[in-house]
Amino acid sequence: MRIGIVGIAGRMGLLLASEVAAAGHAIAGGTLRPGSGKLPPPGVPMFPDLATLAAQSDVVIDFTHASTAQAHAETLQQAGTAWVLGTSGLSAADEAAVAQAATQIPLVYAPNFAPGVTLILALAEQLAAALPAGSYDAEIVEMHHRQKVDAPSGTAIGLGRAVARGRGVRLEDVMVSGRDGHTGPRPPGAIGFAALRGGQVVGEHTLLFAAGDEQIALTHRAFDRRAFANGAVRAAEWLAGQPPGLYSMLDVLGMPRPAAPRRIPPHPAAP
Ligand code: NAD
């Protein structure tokens, strides 16, 4: 398999190059952001743009910046090259462009490529479907390294979307992010987000369901970015031979989509 890596000199790009090689695949090459001043891994062919890289690749892995998403979607759709997309911070318009590309090419788009997070996303949806939203307040806390440019993290938003799906609502309608000042009481059914930034934390996420007399917490801690790079290479391997479509890491891992559980009766201690 020939795997191309866009933004190959980034934190994830460099790790992806080493994981692609370790998995025994050919690195078709990479691209650098013009003027980034970063050095690519030695011995890897560099291409001036994504279109020329895509022409030499069976799959392109992309962990870059949200501002590239729409252009990358158009280029990869035209090239007919499979796409593993891990970039976070995409807007609704960016995601619409990604979904459009997936009508023509096979595409895995995941907020987090670590297997543990993939399972937590599935659990989050099931818990949210079973727990009455009026009694169990959903809050998501995440912490990342000081260089991270978007908040809340893609994984935190993915967790929020999973909870919203389980509750049969749209995240946009119930999201409360970054409380400050006189916010008033918590709106019933809200999904809350808090983002911490500091040091070199690779990625920590906790999803809480807080009720009057009990609390459930699901926590994932990534200690090494290799968890993401490894998952992305696995996704690239799985994508080869798939028909066009927008796939998730659950598809890559061969896990069934969560079945809808029965909702538990309302909490007696609910106000
Ligand atoms: P980074 O800043 O170290 O790397 C991003 C790289 O992309 C940089 O080298 C930058 O020069 C390059 N780039 C930007 N625009 C480009 C362009 N137009 N063409 C080519 N290269 C371009 O960041 P990072 O820590 O590697 O993270 C990259 C992205 O991946 C972020 O959005 C981050 O949130 C996301 N991420 C996702 C996962 C996941 O599992 N889905 C895991 C880690 C990081």
mmCIF file of C-alpha atoms and ligand atoms in Angstrom:
data_model
loop_
_atom_site.group_PDB
_atom_site.id
_atom_site.type_symbol
_atom_site.label_atom_id
_atom_site.label_comp_id
_atom_site.label_asym_id
_atom_site.label_seq_id
_atom_site.Cartn_x
_atom_site.Cartn_y
_atom_site.Cartn_z
ATOM 1 C CA MET A 1 0.000 0.000 0.000
ATOM 2 C CA ARG A 2 1.206 3.494 -0.824
ATOM 3 C CA ILE A 3 0.297 5.895 1.966
ATOM 4 C CA GLY A 4 0.690 9.649 1.595
ATOM 5 C CA ILE A 5 0.942 11.919 4.643
ATOM 6 C CA VAL A 6 -0.166 15.514 4.321
ATOM 7 C CA GLY A 7 1.492 17.879 6.826
ATOM 8 C CA ILE A 8 4.184 15.270 7.431
ATOM 9 C CA ALA A 9 6.385 17.481 9.636
ATOM 10 C CA GLY A 10 3.700 18.083 12.286
ATOM 11 C CA ARG A 11 3.598 16.301 15.660
ATOM 12 C CA MET A 12 1.204 13.686 14.259
ATOM 13 C CA GLY A 13 2.725 13.729 10.757
ATOM 14 C CA LEU A 14 6.167 12.613 11.974
ATOM 15 C CA LEU A 15 4.682 9.844 14.108
ATOM 16 C CA LEU A 16 2.450 8.710 11.253
ATOM 17 C CA ALA A 17 5.513 8.405 9.008
ATOM 18 C CA SER A 18 7.206 6.142 11.539
ATOM 19 C CA GLU A 19 4.045 4.030 12.128
ATOM 20 C CA VAL A 20 3.392 3.628 8.373
ATOM 21 C CA ALA A 21 6.946 2.356 7.898
ATOM 22 C CA ALA A 22 6.714 0.117 10.988
ATOM 23 C CA ALA A 23 3.534 -1.458 9.568
ATOM 24 C CA GLY A 24 5.489 -2.371 6.415
ATOM 25 C CA HIS A 25 3.811 0.054 3.995
ATOM 26 C CA ALA A 26 5.499 2.338 1.493
ATOM 27 C CA ILE A 27 5.370 6.029 2.370
ATOM 28 C CA ALA A 28 4.284 7.492 -0.962
ATOM 29 C CA GLY A 29 5.483 10.871 0.264
ATOM 30 C CA GLY A 30 4.373 13.931 2.129
ATOM 31 C CA THR A 31 3.586 17.617 1.924
ATOM 32 C CA LEU A 32 4.687 20.529 4.085
ATOM 33 C CA ARG A 33 2.834 23.764 4.660
ATOM 34 C CA PRO A 34 4.715 26.360 2.603
ATOM 35 C CA GLY A 35 6.793 28.504 4.947
ATOM 36 C CA SER A 36 6.354 26.167 7.930
ATOM 37 C CA GLY A 37 10.145 25.911 8.243
ATOM 38 C CA LYS A 38 9.767 22.346 9.543
ATOM 39 C CA LEU A 39 11.884 19.444 8.357
ATOM 40 C CA PRO A 40 10.310 16.268 6.936
ATOM 41 C CA PRO A 41 11.552 12.829 7.999
ATOM 42 C CA PRO A 42 14.723 11.923 6.062
ATOM 43 C CA GLY A 43 14.380 9.925 2.829
ATOM 44 C CA VAL A 44 10.661 10.591 2.288
ATOM 45 C CA PRO A 45 9.714 12.113 -1.111
ATOM 46 C CA MET A 46 8.157 15.562 -0.742
ATOM 47 C CA PHE A 47 5.417 16.863 -3.060
ATOM 48 C CA PRO A 48 4.538 20.501 -3.747
ATOM 49 C CA ASP A 49 0.817 20.003 -3.053
ATOM 50 C CA LEU A 50 -1.827 17.483 -2.075
ATOM 51 C CA ALA A 51 -2.989 16.860 -5.671
ATOM 52 C CA THR A 52 0.421 15.534 -6.756
ATOM 53 C CA LEU A 53 0.792 13.521 -3.531
ATOM 54 C CA ALA A 54 -2.702 12.022 -3.952
ATOM 55 C CA ALA A 55 -1.859 10.902 -7.502
ATOM 56 C CA GLN A 56 0.949 8.732 -6.051
ATOM 57 C CA SER A 57 -1.019 7.408 -3.041
ATOM 58 C CA ASP A 58 -3.638 4.727 -2.428
ATOM 59 C CA VAL A 59 -4.625 6.460 0.805
ATOM 60 C CA VAL A 60 -3.808 9.901 2.200
ATOM 61 C CA ILE A 61 -3.642 10.413 5.977
ATOM 62 C CA ASP A 62 -4.416 13.966 7.048
ATOM 63 C CA PHE A 63 -3.835 15.393 10.545
ATOM 64 C CA THR A 64 -3.323 19.075 9.735
ATOM 65 C CA HIS A 65 -5.530 22.130 10.341
ATOM 66 C CA ALA A 66 -9.268 22.733 9.999
ATOM 67 C CA SER A 67 -8.655 25.536 7.488
ATOM 68 C CA THR A 68 -7.515 22.914 4.956
ATOM 69 C CA ALA A 69 -10.560 20.640 5.176
ATOM 70 C CA GLN A 70 -12.673 21.998 2.318
ATOM 71 C CA ALA A 71 -9.762 22.257 -0.139
ATOM 72 C CA HIS A 72 -8.539 18.778 0.828
ATOM 73 C CA ALA A 73 -12.052 17.358 0.368
ATOM 74 C CA GLU A 74 -12.238 18.762 -3.160
ATOM 75 C CA THR A 75 -8.721 17.646 -4.129
ATOM 76 C CA LEU A 76 -9.073 14.093 -2.819
ATOM 77 C CA GLN A 77 -12.530 13.708 -4.318
ATOM 78 C CA GLN A 78 -11.141 14.746 -7.718
ATOM 79 C CA ALA A 79 -8.136 12.450 -7.339
ATOM 80 C CA GLY A 80 -10.353 9.534 -6.223
ATOM 81 C CA THR A 81 -7.924 8.795 -3.384
ATOM 82 C CA ALA A 82 -9.062 7.284 -0.072
ATOM 83 C CA TRP A 83 -8.764 9.668 2.897
ATOM 84 C CA VAL A 84 -8.087 9.130 6.609
ATOM 85 C CA LEU A 85 -8.983 12.432 8.292
ATOM 86 C CA GLY A 86 -8.041 13.158 11.900
ATOM 87 C CA THR A 87 -7.970 16.961 11.904
ATOM 88 C CA SER A 88 -10.147 18.560 14.588
ATOM 89 C CA GLY A 89 -11.973 21.887 14.777
ATOM 90 C CA LEU A 90 -13.944 21.445 11.528
ATOM 91 C CA SER A 91 -16.967 23.745 11.064
ATOM 92 C CA ALA A 92 -20.374 22.517 9.886
ATOM 93 C CA ALA A 93 -19.479 23.702 6.345
ATOM 94 C CA ASP A 94 -16.156 21.817 6.506
ATOM 95 C CA GLU A 95 -17.967 18.655 7.607
ATOM 96 C CA ALA A 96 -20.504 19.065 4.794
ATOM 97 C CA ALA A 97 -17.585 19.159 2.313
ATOM 98 C CA VAL A 98 -16.139 16.025 3.925
ATOM 99 C CA ALA A 99 -19.511 14.249 3.671
ATOM 100 C CA GLN A 100 -19.773 15.296 0.022
ATOM 101 C CA ALA A 101 -16.307 13.864 -0.715
ATOM 102 C CA ALA A 102 -17.395 10.602 0.921
ATOM 103 C CA THR A 103 -20.016 10.132 -1.785
ATOM 104 C CA GLN A 104 -17.086 9.622 -4.195
ATOM 105 C CA ILE A 105 -14.227 8.210 -2.096
ATOM 106 C CA PRO A 106 -13.854 5.910 0.936
ATOM 107 C CA LEU A 107 -13.178 8.079 3.967
ATOM 108 C CA VAL A 108 -12.603 7.504 7.689
ATOM 109 C CA TYR A 109 -13.181 10.653 9.754
ATOM 110 C CA ALA A 110 -12.735 10.209 13.487
ATOM 111 C CA PRO A 111 -12.309 12.674 16.337
ATOM 112 C CA ASN A 112 -9.937 10.199 17.951
ATOM 113 C CA PHE A 113 -8.219 7.156 16.454
ATOM 114 C CA ALA A 114 -7.334 5.456 19.758
ATOM 115 C CA PRO A 115 -9.259 2.173 20.162
ATOM 116 C CA GLY A 116 -10.143 3.025 23.786
ATOM 117 C CA VAL A 117 -11.834 6.281 22.820
ATOM 118 C CA THR A 118 -13.729 4.540 20.026
ATOM 119 C CA LEU A 119 -15.247 2.207 22.616
ATOM 120 C CA ILE A 120 -15.971 5.070 25.029
ATOM 121 C CA LEU A 121 -17.849 6.897 22.262
ATOM 122 C CA ALA A 122 -20.054 3.842 21.804
ATOM 123 C CA LEU A 123 -20.570 3.500 25.581
ATOM 124 C CA ALA A 124 -21.387 7.209 25.871
ATOM 125 C CA GLU A 125 -24.221 6.836 23.382
ATOM 126 C CA GLN A 126 -25.608 3.801 25.174
ATOM 127 C CA LEU A 127 -25.422 5.399 28.626
ATOM 128 C CA ALA A 128 -27.037 8.582 27.337
ATOM 129 C CA ALA A 129 -29.871 6.569 25.803
ATOM 130 C CA ALA A 130 -30.470 4.699 29.064
ATOM 131 C CA LEU A 131 -30.140 7.575 31.564
ATOM 132 C CA PRO A 132 -32.933 10.188 31.716
ATOM 133 C CA ALA A 133 -31.467 13.534 30.620
ATOM 134 C CA GLY A 134 -33.517 15.389 33.241
ATOM 135 C CA SER A 135 -31.831 13.502 36.101
ATOM 136 C CA TYR A 136 -28.310 12.776 34.796
ATOM 137 C CA ASP A 137 -26.409 15.930 33.809
ATOM 138 C CA ALA A 138 -23.813 15.252 31.102
ATOM 139 C CA GLU A 139 -20.523 17.173 31.456
ATOM 140 C CA ILE A 140 -17.345 16.688 29.433
ATOM 141 C CA VAL A 141 -13.932 17.784 30.732
ATOM 142 C CA GLU A 142 -10.837 17.630 28.540
ATOM 143 C CA MET A 143 -7.185 18.596 28.934
ATOM 144 C CA HIS A 144 -4.531 18.979 26.236
ATOM 145 C CA HIS A 145 -1.030 20.369 25.701
ATOM 146 C CA ARG A 146 -0.475 24.114 25.528
ATOM 147 C CA GLN A 147 0.029 24.119 21.724
ATOM 148 C CA LYS A 148 -3.471 22.913 20.893
ATOM 149 C CA VAL A 149 -5.305 25.553 18.825
ATOM 150 C CA ASP A 150 -8.984 24.513 19.012
ATOM 151 C CA ALA A 151 -11.396 23.990 21.909
ATOM 152 C CA PRO A 152 -13.297 21.975 22.918
ATOM 153 C CA SER A 153 -11.232 19.146 21.420
ATOM 154 C CA GLY A 154 -12.584 17.076 18.539
ATOM 155 C CA THR A 155 -12.865 14.126 20.906
ATOM 156 C CA ALA A 156 -14.865 16.169 23.447
ATOM 157 C CA ILE A 157 -17.246 17.225 20.675
ATOM 158 C CA GLY A 158 -17.406 13.591 19.521
ATOM 159 C CA LEU A 159 -18.394 12.588 23.070
ATOM 160 C CA GLY A 160 -21.014 15.356 23.124
ATOM 161 C CA ARG A 161 -22.413 14.172 19.815
ATOM 162 C CA ALA A 162 -22.560 10.597 21.087
ATOM 163 C CA VAL A 163 -24.519 11.737 24.168
ATOM 164 C CA ALA A 164 -26.816 13.864 21.984
ATOM 165 C CA ARG A 165 -27.445 10.909 19.626
ATOM 166 C CA GLY A 166 -28.287 8.694 22.580
ATOM 167 C CA ARG A 167 -30.768 11.315 23.815
ATOM 168 C CA GLY A 168 -32.234 11.945 20.371
ATOM 169 C CA VAL A 169 -31.299 15.651 20.320
ATOM 170 C CA ARG A 170 -28.882 17.828 18.307
ATOM 171 C CA LEU A 171 -25.696 18.792 20.138
ATOM 172 C CA GLU A 172 -25.913 22.348 18.732
ATOM 173 C CA ASP A 173 -29.238 22.826 20.542
ATOM 174 C CA VAL A 174 -28.012 21.791 24.014
ATOM 175 C CA MET A 175 -24.259 22.545 24.053
ATOM 176 C CA VAL A 176 -22.963 24.792 26.880
ATOM 177 C CA SER A 177 -19.255 25.501 26.584
ATOM 178 C CA GLY A 178 -16.832 27.518 28.729
ATOM 179 C CA ARG A 179 -19.078 28.868 31.515
ATOM 180 C CA ASP A 180 -18.031 32.212 32.964
ATOM 181 C CA GLY A 181 -19.719 34.809 35.160
ATOM 182 C CA HIS A 182 -23.430 34.837 36.089
ATOM 183 C CA THR A 183 -24.549 31.972 33.930
ATOM 184 C CA GLY A 184 -27.747 31.161 35.814
ATOM 185 C CA PRO A 185 -28.636 27.611 36.751
ATOM 186 C CA ARG A 186 -27.761 24.727 34.507
ATOM 187 C CA PRO A 187 -30.410 24.298 31.767
ATOM 188 C CA PRO A 188 -32.038 20.859 31.990
ATOM 189 C CA GLY A 189 -30.727 18.509 29.315
ATOM 190 C CA ALA A 190 -27.643 20.654 28.611
ATOM 191 C CA ILE A 191 -24.385 18.961 27.573
ATOM 192 C CA GLY A 192 -21.565 20.940 29.210
ATOM 193 C CA PHE A 193 -17.932 21.308 28.126
ATOM 194 C CA ALA A 194 -14.817 22.502 29.943
ATOM 195 C CA ALA A 195 -11.394 22.677 28.279
ATOM 196 C CA LEU A 196 -8.061 22.828 30.152
ATOM 197 C CA ARG A 197 -4.758 23.587 28.420
ATOM 198 C CA GLY A 198 -1.275 23.108 29.774
ATOM 199 C CA GLY A 199 2.080 21.408 29.609
ATOM 200 C CA GLN A 200 2.431 18.517 27.210
ATOM 201 C CA VAL A 201 -0.731 16.548 28.043
ATOM 202 C CA VAL A 202 -1.351 14.274 25.034
ATOM 203 C CA GLY A 203 -5.113 14.067 25.648
ATOM 204 C CA GLU A 204 -7.419 13.409 28.607
ATOM 205 C CA HIS A 205 -11.214 13.209 28.448
ATOM 206 C CA THR A 206 -13.808 12.558 31.132
ATOM 207 C CA LEU A 207 -17.525 12.206 30.480
ATOM 208 C CA LEU A 208 -19.651 12.624 33.606
ATOM 209 C CA PHE A 209 -23.292 11.793 34.148
ATOM 210 C CA ALA A 210 -24.062 13.549 37.432
ATOM 211 C CA ALA A 211 -27.362 12.821 39.206
ATOM 212 C CA GLY A 212 -28.682 13.929 42.595
ATOM 213 C CA ASP A 213 -27.236 10.943 44.446
ATOM 214 C CA GLU A 214 -24.813 9.197 42.136
ATOM 215 C CA GLN A 215 -22.329 9.936 39.380
ATOM 216 C CA ILE A 216 -20.858 7.952 36.514
ATOM 217 C CA ALA A 217 -17.460 8.976 35.092
ATOM 218 C CA LEU A 218 -15.811 7.553 31.979
ATOM 219 C CA THR A 219 -12.182 8.658 31.625
ATOM 220 C CA HIS A 220 -9.671 8.085 28.843
ATOM 221 C CA ARG A 221 -6.035 9.153 29.071
ATOM 222 C CA ALA A 222 -3.730 8.980 26.078
ATOM 223 C CA PHE A 223 -0.075 8.774 27.176
ATOM 224 C CA ASP A 224 1.428 8.607 23.708
ATOM 225 C CA ARG A 225 0.311 10.022 20.332
ATOM 226 C CA ARG A 226 1.218 6.631 18.885
ATOM 227 C CA ALA A 227 -2.245 5.483 19.999
ATOM 228 C CA PHE A 228 -3.702 7.875 17.387
ATOM 229 C CA ALA A 229 -1.067 7.228 14.693
ATOM 230 C CA ASN A 230 -1.470 3.488 15.054
ATOM 231 C CA GLY A 231 -5.238 3.741 14.743
ATOM 232 C CA ALA A 232 -4.911 5.950 11.664
ATOM 233 C CA VAL A 233 -2.641 3.420 9.927
ATOM 234 C CA ARG A 234 -5.130 0.691 10.830
ATOM 235 C CA ALA A 235 -7.878 2.838 9.286
ATOM 236 C CA ALA A 236 -5.792 3.304 6.104
ATOM 237 C CA GLU A 237 -5.302 -0.464 5.801
ATOM 238 C CA TRP A 238 -9.013 -1.086 6.309
ATOM 239 C CA LEU A 239 -10.065 1.612 3.800
ATOM 240 C CA ALA A 240 -8.280 -0.017 0.869
ATOM 241 C CA GLY A 241 -10.958 -1.988 -0.922
ATOM 242 C CA GLN A 242 -13.937 -0.253 0.713
ATOM 243 C CA PRO A 243 -16.568 1.404 -1.463
ATOM 244 C CA PRO A 244 -17.037 5.183 -1.178
ATOM 245 C CA GLY A 245 -18.596 6.169 2.138
ATOM 246 C CA LEU A 246 -18.063 8.019 5.401
ATOM 247 C CA TYR A 247 -16.788 5.494 7.943
ATOM 248 C CA SER A 248 -15.957 5.676 11.642
ATOM 249 C CA MET A 249 -13.384 3.880 13.793
ATOM 250 C CA LEU A 250 -16.153 1.527 14.948
ATOM 251 C CA ASP A 251 -16.343 0.327 11.325
ATOM 252 C CA VAL A 252 -12.547 -0.050 11.194
ATOM 253 C CA LEU A 253 -12.496 -2.085 14.423
ATOM 254 C CA GLY A 254 -15.412 -4.229 13.216
ATOM 255 C CA MET A 255 -17.578 -3.180 16.178
ATOM 256 C CA PRO A 256 -21.355 -3.034 15.756
ATOM 257 C CA ARG A 257 -23.049 0.351 16.005
ATOM 258 C CA PRO A 258 -24.567 0.709 19.497
ATOM 259 C CA ALA A 259 -28.053 -0.754 19.769
ATOM 260 C CA ALA A 260 -30.636 1.436 21.522
ATOM 261 C CA PRO A 261 -30.929 0.242 25.160
ATOM 262 C CA ARG A 262 -34.072 0.683 27.252
ATOM 263 C CA ARG A 263 -34.269 3.963 29.126
ATOM 264 C CA ILE A 264 -34.288 3.566 32.925
ATOM 265 C CA PRO A 265 -37.258 5.125 34.763
ATOM 266 C CA PRO A 266 -36.822 8.766 35.894
ATOM 267 C CA HIS A 267 -34.598 9.218 38.927
ATOM 268 C CA PRO A 268 -36.692 9.498 42.113
ATOM 269 C CA ALA A 269 -34.329 12.141 43.548
ATOM 270 C CA ALA A 270 -34.670 14.382 40.495
ATOM 271 C CA PRO A 271 -35.670 17.934 41.414
HETATM 272 P P1 NAD B 1 0.796 20.228 14.449
HETATM 273 O O1 NAD B 1 0.558 21.691 14.466
HETATM 274 O O2 NAD B 1 2.012 19.682 15.106
HETATM 275 O O3 NAD B 1 0.812 19.681 12.955
HETATM 276 C C1 NAD B 1 -0.041 20.130 11.935
HETATM 277 C C2 NAD B 1 0.793 20.148 10.683
HETATM 278 O O4 NAD B 1 -0.034 20.418 9.564
HETATM 279 C C3 NAD B 1 1.860 21.260 10.751
HETATM 280 O O5 NAD B 1 3.123 20.714 10.428
HETATM 281 C C4 NAD B 1 1.384 22.254 9.699
HETATM 282 O O6 NAD B 1 2.488 22.918 9.090
HETATM 283 C C5 NAD B 1 0.679 21.303 8.747
HETATM 284 N N1 NAD B 1 -0.234 22.006 7.849
HETATM 285 C C6 NAD B 1 -1.146 22.951 8.147
HETATM 286 N N2 NAD B 1 -1.722 23.351 7.013
HETATM 287 C C7 NAD B 1 -1.176 22.635 5.998
HETATM 288 C C8 NAD B 1 -1.353 22.596 4.610
HETATM 289 N N3 NAD B 1 -2.232 23.404 4.007
HETATM 290 N N4 NAD B 1 -0.625 21.723 3.867
HETATM 291 C C9 NAD B 1 0.259 20.917 4.450
HETATM 292 N N5 NAD B 1 0.497 20.936 5.775
HETATM 293 C C10 NAD B 1 -0.229 21.774 6.542
HETATM 294 O O7 NAD B 1 -0.525 19.557 15.060
HETATM 295 P P2 NAD B 1 -0.757 18.049 15.522
HETATM 296 O O8 NAD B 1 -0.630 17.952 16.995
HETATM 297 O O9 NAD B 1 0.025 17.123 14.646
HETATM 298 O O10 NAD B 1 -2.319 17.898 15.201
HETATM 299 C C11 NAD B 1 -2.802 18.069 13.873
HETATM 300 C C12 NAD B 1 -4.318 17.938 13.885
HETATM 301 O O11 NAD B 1 -4.689 16.597 14.250
HETATM 302 C C13 NAD B 1 -5.013 18.833 14.899
HETATM 303 O O12 NAD B 1 -6.251 19.269 14.334
HETATM 304 C C14 NAD B 1 -5.264 17.918 16.077
HETATM 305 O O13 NAD B 1 -6.323 18.327 16.897
HETATM 306 C C15 NAD B 1 -5.596 16.640 15.348
HETATM 307 N N6 NAD B 1 -5.414 15.395 16.126
HETATM 308 C C16 NAD B 1 -6.345 14.441 15.936
HETATM 309 C C17 NAD B 1 -6.208 13.229 16.571
HETATM 310 C C18 NAD B 1 -7.207 12.140 16.295
HETATM 311 O O14 NAD B 1 -7.046 11.012 16.813
HETATM 312 N N7 NAD B 1 -8.220 12.386 15.465
HETATM 313 C C19 NAD B 1 -5.120 12.993 17.412
HETATM 314 C C20 NAD B 1 -4.157 14.007 17.578
HETATM 315 C C21 NAD B 1 -4.319 15.212 16.909
#
